[in-house]
CSV table of C-alpha atoms in Angstrom, one decimal:
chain,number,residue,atom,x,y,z
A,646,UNK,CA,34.8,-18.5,3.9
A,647,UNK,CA,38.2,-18.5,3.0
A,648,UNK,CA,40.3,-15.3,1.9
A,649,UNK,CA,43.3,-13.8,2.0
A,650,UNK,CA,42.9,-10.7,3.5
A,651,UNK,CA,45.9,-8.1,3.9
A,652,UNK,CA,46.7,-5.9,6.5
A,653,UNK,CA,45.5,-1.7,6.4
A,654,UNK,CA,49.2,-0.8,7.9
A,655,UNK,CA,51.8,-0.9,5.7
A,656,UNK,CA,55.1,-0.9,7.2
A,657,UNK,CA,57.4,2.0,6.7
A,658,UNK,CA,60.5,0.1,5.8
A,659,UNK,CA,57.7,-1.5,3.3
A,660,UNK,CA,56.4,1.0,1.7
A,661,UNK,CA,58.8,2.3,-0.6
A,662,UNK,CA,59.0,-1.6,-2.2
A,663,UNK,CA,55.3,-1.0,-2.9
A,664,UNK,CA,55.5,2.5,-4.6
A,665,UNK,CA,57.8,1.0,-6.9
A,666,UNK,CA,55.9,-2.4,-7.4
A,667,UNK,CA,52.9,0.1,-8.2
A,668,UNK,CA,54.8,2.3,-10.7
A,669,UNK,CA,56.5,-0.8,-12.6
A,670,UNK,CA,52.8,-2.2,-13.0
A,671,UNK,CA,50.9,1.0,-13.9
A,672,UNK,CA,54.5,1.4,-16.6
A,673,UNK,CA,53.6,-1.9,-18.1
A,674,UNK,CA,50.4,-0.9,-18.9
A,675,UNK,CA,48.2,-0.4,-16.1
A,676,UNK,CA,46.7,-3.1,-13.8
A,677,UNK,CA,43.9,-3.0,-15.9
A,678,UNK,CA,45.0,-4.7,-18.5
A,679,UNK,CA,47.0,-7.6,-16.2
A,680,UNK,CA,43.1,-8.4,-14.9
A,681,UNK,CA,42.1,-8.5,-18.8
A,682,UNK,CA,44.9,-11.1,-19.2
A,683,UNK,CA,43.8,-13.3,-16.4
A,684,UNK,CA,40.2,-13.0,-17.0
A,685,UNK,CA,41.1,-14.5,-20.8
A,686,UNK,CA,42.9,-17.3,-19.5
A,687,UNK,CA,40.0,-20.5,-20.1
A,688,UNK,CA,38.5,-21.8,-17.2
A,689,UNK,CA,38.6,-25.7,-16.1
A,690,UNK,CA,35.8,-27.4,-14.0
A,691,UNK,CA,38.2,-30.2,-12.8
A,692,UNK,CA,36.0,-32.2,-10.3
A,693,UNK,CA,32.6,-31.9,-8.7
A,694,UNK,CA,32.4,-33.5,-5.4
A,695,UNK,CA,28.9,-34.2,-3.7
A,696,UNK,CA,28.7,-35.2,0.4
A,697,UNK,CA,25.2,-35.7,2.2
A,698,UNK,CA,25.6,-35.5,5.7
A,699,UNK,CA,22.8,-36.7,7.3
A,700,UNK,CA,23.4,-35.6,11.1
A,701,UNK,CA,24.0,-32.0,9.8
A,702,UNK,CA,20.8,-32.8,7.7
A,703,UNK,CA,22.8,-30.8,4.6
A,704,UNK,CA,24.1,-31.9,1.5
A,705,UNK,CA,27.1,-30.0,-0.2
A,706,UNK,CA,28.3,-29.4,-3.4
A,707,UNK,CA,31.8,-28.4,-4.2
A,708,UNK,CA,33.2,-27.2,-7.7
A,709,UNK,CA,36.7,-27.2,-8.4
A,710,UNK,CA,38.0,-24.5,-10.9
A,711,UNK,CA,41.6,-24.2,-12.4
A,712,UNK,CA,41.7,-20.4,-11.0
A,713,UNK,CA,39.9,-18.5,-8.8
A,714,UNK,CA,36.1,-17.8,-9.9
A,715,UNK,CA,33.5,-16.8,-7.7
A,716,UNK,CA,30.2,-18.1,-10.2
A,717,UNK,CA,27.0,-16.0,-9.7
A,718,UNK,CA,24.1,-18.5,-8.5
A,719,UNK,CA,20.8,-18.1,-9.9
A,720,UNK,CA,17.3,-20.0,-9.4
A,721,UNK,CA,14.7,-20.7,-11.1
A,722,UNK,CA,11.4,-21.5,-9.9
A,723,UNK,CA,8.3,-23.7,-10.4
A,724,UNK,CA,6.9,-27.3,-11.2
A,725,UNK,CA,10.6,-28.0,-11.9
A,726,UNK,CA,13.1,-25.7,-9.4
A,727,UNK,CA,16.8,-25.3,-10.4
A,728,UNK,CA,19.8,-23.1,-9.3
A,729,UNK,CA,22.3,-22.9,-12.2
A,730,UNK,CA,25.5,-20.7,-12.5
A,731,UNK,CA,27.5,-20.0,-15.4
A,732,UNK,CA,31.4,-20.0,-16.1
A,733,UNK,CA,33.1,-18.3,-18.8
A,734,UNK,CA,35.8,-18.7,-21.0
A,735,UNK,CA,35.8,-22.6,-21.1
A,736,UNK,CA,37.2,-24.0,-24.2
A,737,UNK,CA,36.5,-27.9,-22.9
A,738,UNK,CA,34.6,-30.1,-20.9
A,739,UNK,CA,35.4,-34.1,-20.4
A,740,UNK,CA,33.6,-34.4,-17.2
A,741,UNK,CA,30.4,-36.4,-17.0
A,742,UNK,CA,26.8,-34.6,-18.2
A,743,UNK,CA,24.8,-35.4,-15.9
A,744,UNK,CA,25.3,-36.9,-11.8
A,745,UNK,CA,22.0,-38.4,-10.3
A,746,UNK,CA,21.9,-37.6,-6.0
A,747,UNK,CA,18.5,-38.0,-4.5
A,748,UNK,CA,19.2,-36.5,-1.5
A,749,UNK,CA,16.4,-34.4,0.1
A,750,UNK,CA,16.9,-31.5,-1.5
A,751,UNK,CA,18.8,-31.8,-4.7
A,752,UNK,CA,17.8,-34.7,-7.3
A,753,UNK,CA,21.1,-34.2,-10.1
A,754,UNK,CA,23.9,-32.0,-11.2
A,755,UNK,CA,23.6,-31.3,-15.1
A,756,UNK,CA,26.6,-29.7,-16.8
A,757,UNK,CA,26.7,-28.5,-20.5
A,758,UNK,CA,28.9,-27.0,-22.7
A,759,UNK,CA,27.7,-24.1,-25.0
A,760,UNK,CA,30.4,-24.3,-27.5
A,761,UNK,CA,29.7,-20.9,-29.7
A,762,UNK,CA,29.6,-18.9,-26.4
A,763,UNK,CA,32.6,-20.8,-24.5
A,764,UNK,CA,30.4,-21.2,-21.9
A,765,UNK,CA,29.9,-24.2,-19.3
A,766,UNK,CA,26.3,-24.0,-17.6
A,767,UNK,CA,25.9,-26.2,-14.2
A,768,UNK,CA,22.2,-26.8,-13.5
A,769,UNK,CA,21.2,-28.4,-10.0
A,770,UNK,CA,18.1,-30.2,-10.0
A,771,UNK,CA,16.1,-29.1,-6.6
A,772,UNK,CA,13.2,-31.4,-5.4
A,773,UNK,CA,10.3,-29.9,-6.0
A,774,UNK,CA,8.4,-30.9,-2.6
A,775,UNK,CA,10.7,-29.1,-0.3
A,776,UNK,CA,12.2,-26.0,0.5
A,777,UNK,CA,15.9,-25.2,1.1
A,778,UNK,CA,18.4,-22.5,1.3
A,779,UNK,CA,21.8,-22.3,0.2
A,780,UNK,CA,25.2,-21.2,1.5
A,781,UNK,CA,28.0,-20.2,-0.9
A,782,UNK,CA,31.2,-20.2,0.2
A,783,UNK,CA,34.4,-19.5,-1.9
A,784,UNK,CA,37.9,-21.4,-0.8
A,785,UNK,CA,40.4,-19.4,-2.3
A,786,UNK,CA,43.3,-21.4,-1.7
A,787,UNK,CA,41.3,-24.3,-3.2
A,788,UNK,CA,39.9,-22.6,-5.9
A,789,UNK,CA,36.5,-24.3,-4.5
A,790,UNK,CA,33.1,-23.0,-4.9
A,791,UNK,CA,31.5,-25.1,-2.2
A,792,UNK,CA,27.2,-24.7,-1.9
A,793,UNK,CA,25.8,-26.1,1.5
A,794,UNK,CA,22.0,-26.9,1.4
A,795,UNK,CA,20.1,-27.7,3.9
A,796,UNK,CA,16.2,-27.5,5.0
A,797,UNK,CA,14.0,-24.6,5.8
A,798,UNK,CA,11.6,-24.7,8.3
């Protein structure tokens, strides 16, 4: 997983630059309000990009977003397994519906658009004869949500 991590030690000859950073924010209203801001801004799904590697024996999944967004995975389970997530605010969607695979775990990528809510709902299709976990991983620089699946034994 990729992040930007920054360092516990601040620097003396540093830390004064930070105070004031911190007291110009909290004077222009509070960092609370610079995180509504960004949260507001509409999201984009540019691409989805689908590789099966068959020596790995996994299949991956990547999502690219216009800023960072770390979506919440959820499955649902039955006749007809899927793992969905949902990203919010999205205004627009040109990107295609629906993206057959038939690999050995995941049978399509369904995308929809829920206008009234601004809300863009991705629904993978699992086969329902196997069983297979999942591994999320978030490229920050990127802004990639990338899910690895591969077989349980």
């Amino acid at each position: 997983m990729s992040t930007s991590r920054s360092s516990p030690y601040i620097h003396p000859g540093r830390s004064m630059g930070l105070i004031l950073c911190l007291v110009l924010v909290l004077a222009a209203g509070g960092s609370s309000s610079f995180r509504a801001q960004a949260s507001d801004e509409p999201i984009r799904l540019q691409r989805i990009a689908y590789d099966r590697n068959a020596t790995a024996q996994t299949e991956q999944l990547g999502f690219v977003f216009s800023r960072h967004i770390i979506p919440t995975l959820h499955k649902l389970a039955g006749d007809k397994p899927r793992l969905f997530f949902d990203i919010a605010p999205v205004t627009s969607y040109t990107g295609p519906e629906e993206k057959k695979l038939q690999g050995p775990w995941l049978r399509s990528v369904r995308v929809f658009l829920h206008e009234p809510e601004n809300r863009l709902r991705v629904v993978l299709d699992v086969n329902p004869e196997t069983s297979c976990s999942v591994e999320q991983t978030f490229v920050e620089d990127k802004n990639l949500f990338l899910l690895t699946i591969s077989g349980v034994q």
